[in-house]
Amino acid sequence: MACVRAIIGLGNPGEQYAGTRHNVGFWVVHLLAQRHAIPLNRHRYNARYGQGEIRGVPVLLAQPMTFMNRSGEAVRPLLQAHKLTPPQMLVVYDDMALPLGTLRLRPRGSAGGHNGVRSIIAALGTEEFPRLRIGIGAPPEGIDAADYVLSPFEEAEKPVMRQLLEHAADACEAWLTDPIEQVMSRFNRRYLEGESYPL
């Protein structure tokens, strides 16, 4: 039987944050839950999550409910309860350092200034876990970074982001079954509006 894996999307709980840039990790997990009919109906360990199967792999889909900068307070007990190690988890989150429409999958790394990832690294005591960064673009001049990530996407950005979320979900699915180097080679790029990735 295949080993259980976790896909954890970062974001902030609450309606006021639902449509903001900081919540793209939540959106990817929601999309995967929809695609594979995995209800996110469990509420424990400071998280909302569900369990099911994707590509024949038992999977845990989770959204920490702690607010972004305390994500580790949900991730650590969630992994412990399901006897998972950090390398068996993929963390999905927004990244201002990447241009809008860009995906970057990595097997490990620093927080790169992201408070949610910093919290997870602190809680787990390791940087050795895969992560999928979703480019939301840098804030315009004169706009504070904290305000920017808590703002909604502009109308002109939404078509690119809708497509990017689909590619991100595809990348998560591929990560479950394929070597990470192969998944990185396939998905690590910038997607422009109306453009699909080469199969």
JSON list of N, CA, C and O in Angstrom, two decimals, residues 174-193:
[
{"chain": "A", "resi": 174, "resn": "ALA", "atom": "N", "xyz": [0.95, 15.28, -9.37]},
{"chain": "A", "resi": 174, "resn": "ALA", "atom": "CA", "xyz": [2.16, 14.64, -9.91]},
{"chain": "A", "resi": 174, "resn": "ALA", "atom": "C", "xyz": [3.17, 14.35, -8.81]},
{"chain": "A", "resi": 174, "resn": "ALA", "atom": "O", "xyz": [3.85, 13.31, -8.82]},
{"chain": "A", "resi": 175, "resn": "TRP", "atom": "N", "xyz": [3.28, 15.26, -7.83]},
{"chain": "A", "resi": 175, "resn": "TRP", "atom": "CA", "xyz": [4.21, 15.07, -6.71]},
{"chain": "A", "resi": 175, "resn": "TRP", "atom": "C", "xyz": [3.92, 13.80, -5.94]},
{"chain": "A", "resi": 175, "resn": "TRP", "atom": "O", "xyz": [4.84, 13.15, -5.40]},
{"chain": "A", "resi": 176, "resn": "LEU", "atom": "N", "xyz": [2.66, 13.40, -5.90]},
{"chain": "A", "resi": 176, "resn": "LEU", "atom": "CA", "xyz": [2.27, 12.21, -5.15]},
{"chain": "A", "resi": 176, "resn": "LEU", "atom": "C", "xyz": [2.87, 10.93, -5.72]},
{"chain": "A", "resi": 176, "resn": "LEU", "atom": "O", "xyz": [3.13, 9.97, -4.99]},
{"chain": "A", "resi": 177, "resn": "THR", "atom": "N", "xyz": [3.11, 10.90, -7.03]},
{"chain": "A", "resi": 177, "resn": "THR", "atom": "CA", "xyz": [3.49, 9.65, -7.68]},
{"chain": "A", "resi": 177, "resn": "THR", "atom": "C", "xyz": [4.81, 9.70, -8.44]},
{"chain": "A", "resi": 177, "resn": "THR", "atom": "O", "xyz": [5.41, 8.66, -8.71]},
{"chain": "A", "resi": 178, "resn": "ASP", "atom": "N", "xyz": [5.28, 10.90, -8.81]},
{"chain": "A", "resi": 178, "resn": "ASP", "atom": "CA", "xyz": [6.45, 11.00, -9.69]},
{"chain": "A", "resi": 178, "resn": "ASP", "atom": "C", "xyz": [7.66, 11.54, -8.93]},
{"chain": "A", "resi": 178, "resn": "ASP", "atom": "O", "xyz": [7.51, 12.24, -7.93]},
{"chain": "A", "resi": 179, "resn": "PRO", "atom": "N", "xyz": [8.88, 11.25, -9.40]},
{"chain": "A", "resi": 179, "resn": "PRO", "atom": "CA", "xyz": [10.08, 11.82, -8.77]},
{"chain": "A", "resi": 179, "resn": "PRO", "atom": "C", "xyz": [10.00, 13.35, -8.79]},
{"chain": "A", "resi": 179, "resn": "PRO", "atom": "O", "xyz": [9.59, 13.94, -9.79]},
{"chain": "A", "resi": 180, "resn": "ILE", "atom": "N", "xyz": [10.40, 13.98, -7.67]},
{"chain": "A", "resi": 180, "resn": "ILE", "atom": "CA", "xyz": [10.20, 15.43, -7.56]},
{"chain": "A", "resi": 180, "resn": "ILE", "atom": "C", "xyz": [10.99, 16.18, -8.63]},
{"chain": "A", "resi": 180, "resn": "ILE", "atom": "O", "xyz": [10.52, 17.22, -9.13]},
{"chain": "A", "resi": 181, "resn": "GLU", "atom": "N", "xyz": [12.14, 15.68, -9.03]},
{"chain": "A", "resi": 181, "resn": "GLU", "atom": "CA", "xyz": [12.92, 16.35, -10.07]},
{"chain": "A", "resi": 181, "resn": "GLU", "atom": "C", "xyz": [12.14, 16.40, -11.38]},
{"chain": "A", "resi": 181, "resn": "GLU", "atom": "O", "xyz": [12.18, 17.39, -12.12]},
{"chain": "A", "resi": 182, "resn": "GLN", "atom": "N", "xyz": [11.44, 15.32, -11.66]},
{"chain": "A", "resi": 182, "resn": "GLN", "atom": "CA", "xyz": [10.63, 15.25, -12.88]},
{"chain": "A", "resi": 182, "resn": "GLN", "atom": "C", "xyz": [9.46, 16.23, -12.81]},
{"chain": "A", "resi": 182, "resn": "GLN", "atom": "O", "xyz": [9.15, 16.91, -13.80]},
{"chain": "A", "resi": 183, "resn": "VAL", "atom": "N", "xyz": [8.83, 16.33, -11.65]},
{"chain": "A", "resi": 183, "resn": "VAL", "atom": "CA", "xyz": [7.70, 17.25, -11.47]},
{"chain": "A", "resi": 183, "resn": "VAL", "atom": "C", "xyz": [8.20, 18.70, -11.58]},
{"chain": "A", "resi": 183, "resn": "VAL", "atom": "O", "xyz": [7.56, 19.55, -12.20]},
{"chain": "A", "resi": 184, "resn": "MET", "atom": "N", "xyz": [9.36, 18.98, -11.00]},
{"chain": "A", "resi": 184, "resn": "MET", "atom": "CA", "xyz": [9.95, 20.32, -11.09]},
{"chain": "A", "resi": 184, "resn": "MET", "atom": "C", "xyz": [10.23, 20.69, -12.54]},
{"chain": "A", "resi": 184, "resn": "MET", "atom": "O", "xyz": [9.94, 21.80, -12.99]},
{"chain": "A", "resi": 185, "resn": "SER", "atom": "N", "xyz": [10.80, 19.75, -13.28]},
{"chain": "A", "resi": 185, "resn": "SER", "atom": "CA", "xyz": [11.13, 20.00, -14.68]},
{"chain": "A", "resi": 185, "resn": "SER", "atom": "C", "xyz": [9.89, 20.31, -15.50]},
{"chain": "A", "resi": 185, "resn": "SER", "atom": "O", "xyz": [9.91, 21.15, -16.41]},
{"chain": "A", "resi": 186, "resn": "ARG", "atom": "N", "xyz": [8.81, 19.66, -15.15]},
{"chain": "A", "resi": 186, "resn": "ARG", "atom": "CA", "xyz": [7.56, 19.83, -15.92]},
{"chain": "A", "resi": 186, "resn": "ARG", "atom": "C", "xyz": [6.82, 21.12, -15.56]},
{"chain": "A", "resi": 186, "resn": "ARG", "atom": "O", "xyz": [6.28, 21.80, -16.43]},
{"chain": "A", "resi": 187, "resn": "PHE", "atom": "N", "xyz": [6.80, 21.46, -14.27]},
{"chain": "A", "resi": 187, "resn": "PHE", "atom": "CA", "xyz": [5.91, 22.54, -13.82]},
{"chain": "A", "resi": 187, "resn": "PHE", "atom": "C", "xyz": [6.59, 23.84, -13.43]},
{"chain": "A", "resi": 187, "resn": "PHE", "atom": "O", "xyz": [5.91, 24.87, -13.32]},
{"chain": "A", "resi": 188, "resn": "ASN", "atom": "N", "xyz": [7.88, 23.83, -13.17]},
{"chain": "A", "resi": 188, "resn": "ASN", "atom": "CA", "xyz": [8.54, 25.05, -12.69]},
{"chain": "A", "resi": 188, "resn": "ASN", "atom": "C", "xyz": [8.75, 26.03, -13.83]},
{"chain": "A", "resi": 188, "resn": "ASN", "atom": "O", "xyz": [9.76, 25.99, -14.53]},
{"chain": "A", "resi": 189, "resn": "ARG", "atom": "N", "xyz": [7.79, 26.93, -13.98]},
{"chain": "A", "resi": 189, "resn": "ARG", "atom": "CA", "xyz": [7.87, 27.92, -15.04]},
{"chain": "A", "resi": 189, "resn": "ARG", "atom": "C", "xyz": [6.80, 28.98, -14.81]},
{"chain": "A", "resi": 189, "resn": "ARG", "atom": "O", "xyz": [6.01, 28.89, -13.87]},
{"chain": "A", "resi": 190, "resn": "ARG", "atom": "N", "xyz": [6.80, 29.97, -15.69]},
{"chain": "A", "resi": 190, "resn": "ARG", "atom": "CA", "xyz": [5.77, 31.00, -15.64]},
{"chain": "A", "resi": 190, "resn": "ARG", "atom": "C", "xyz": [4.73, 30.70, -16.70]},
{"chain": "A", "resi": 190, "resn": "ARG", "atom": "O", "xyz": [5.06, 30.42, -17.85]},
{"chain": "A", "resi": 191, "resn": "TYR", "atom": "N", "xyz": [3.48, 30.77, -16.30]},
{"chain": "A", "resi": 191, "resn": "TYR", "atom": "CA", "xyz": [2.36, 30.50, -17.19]},
{"chain": "A", "resi": 191, "resn": "TYR", "atom": "C", "xyz": [1.68, 31.82, -17.55]},
{"chain": "A", "resi": 191, "resn": "TYR", "atom": "O", "xyz": [1.30, 32.57, -16.66]},
{"chain": "A", "resi": 192, "resn": "LEU", "atom": "N", "xyz": [1.54, 32.08, -18.81]},
{"chain": "A", "resi": 192, "resn": "LEU", "atom": "CA", "xyz": [0.87, 33.29, -19.26]},
{"chain": "A", "resi": 192, "resn": "LEU", "atom": "C", "xyz": [-0.58, 32.97, -19.60]},
{"chain": "A", "resi": 192, "resn": "LEU", "atom": "O", "xyz": [-0.94, 31.81, -19.82]},
{"chain": "A", "resi": 193, "resn": "GLU", "atom": "N", "xyz": [-1.39, 33.99, -19.65]},
{"chain": "A", "resi": 193, "resn": "GLU", "atom": "CA", "xyz": [-2.82, 33.79, -19.90]},
{"chain": "A", "resi": 193, "resn": "GLU", "atom": "C", "xyz": [-3.03, 33.06, -21.22]},
{"chain": "A", "resi": 193, "resn": "GLU", "atom": "O", "xyz": [-2.44, 33.39, -22.25]}
]
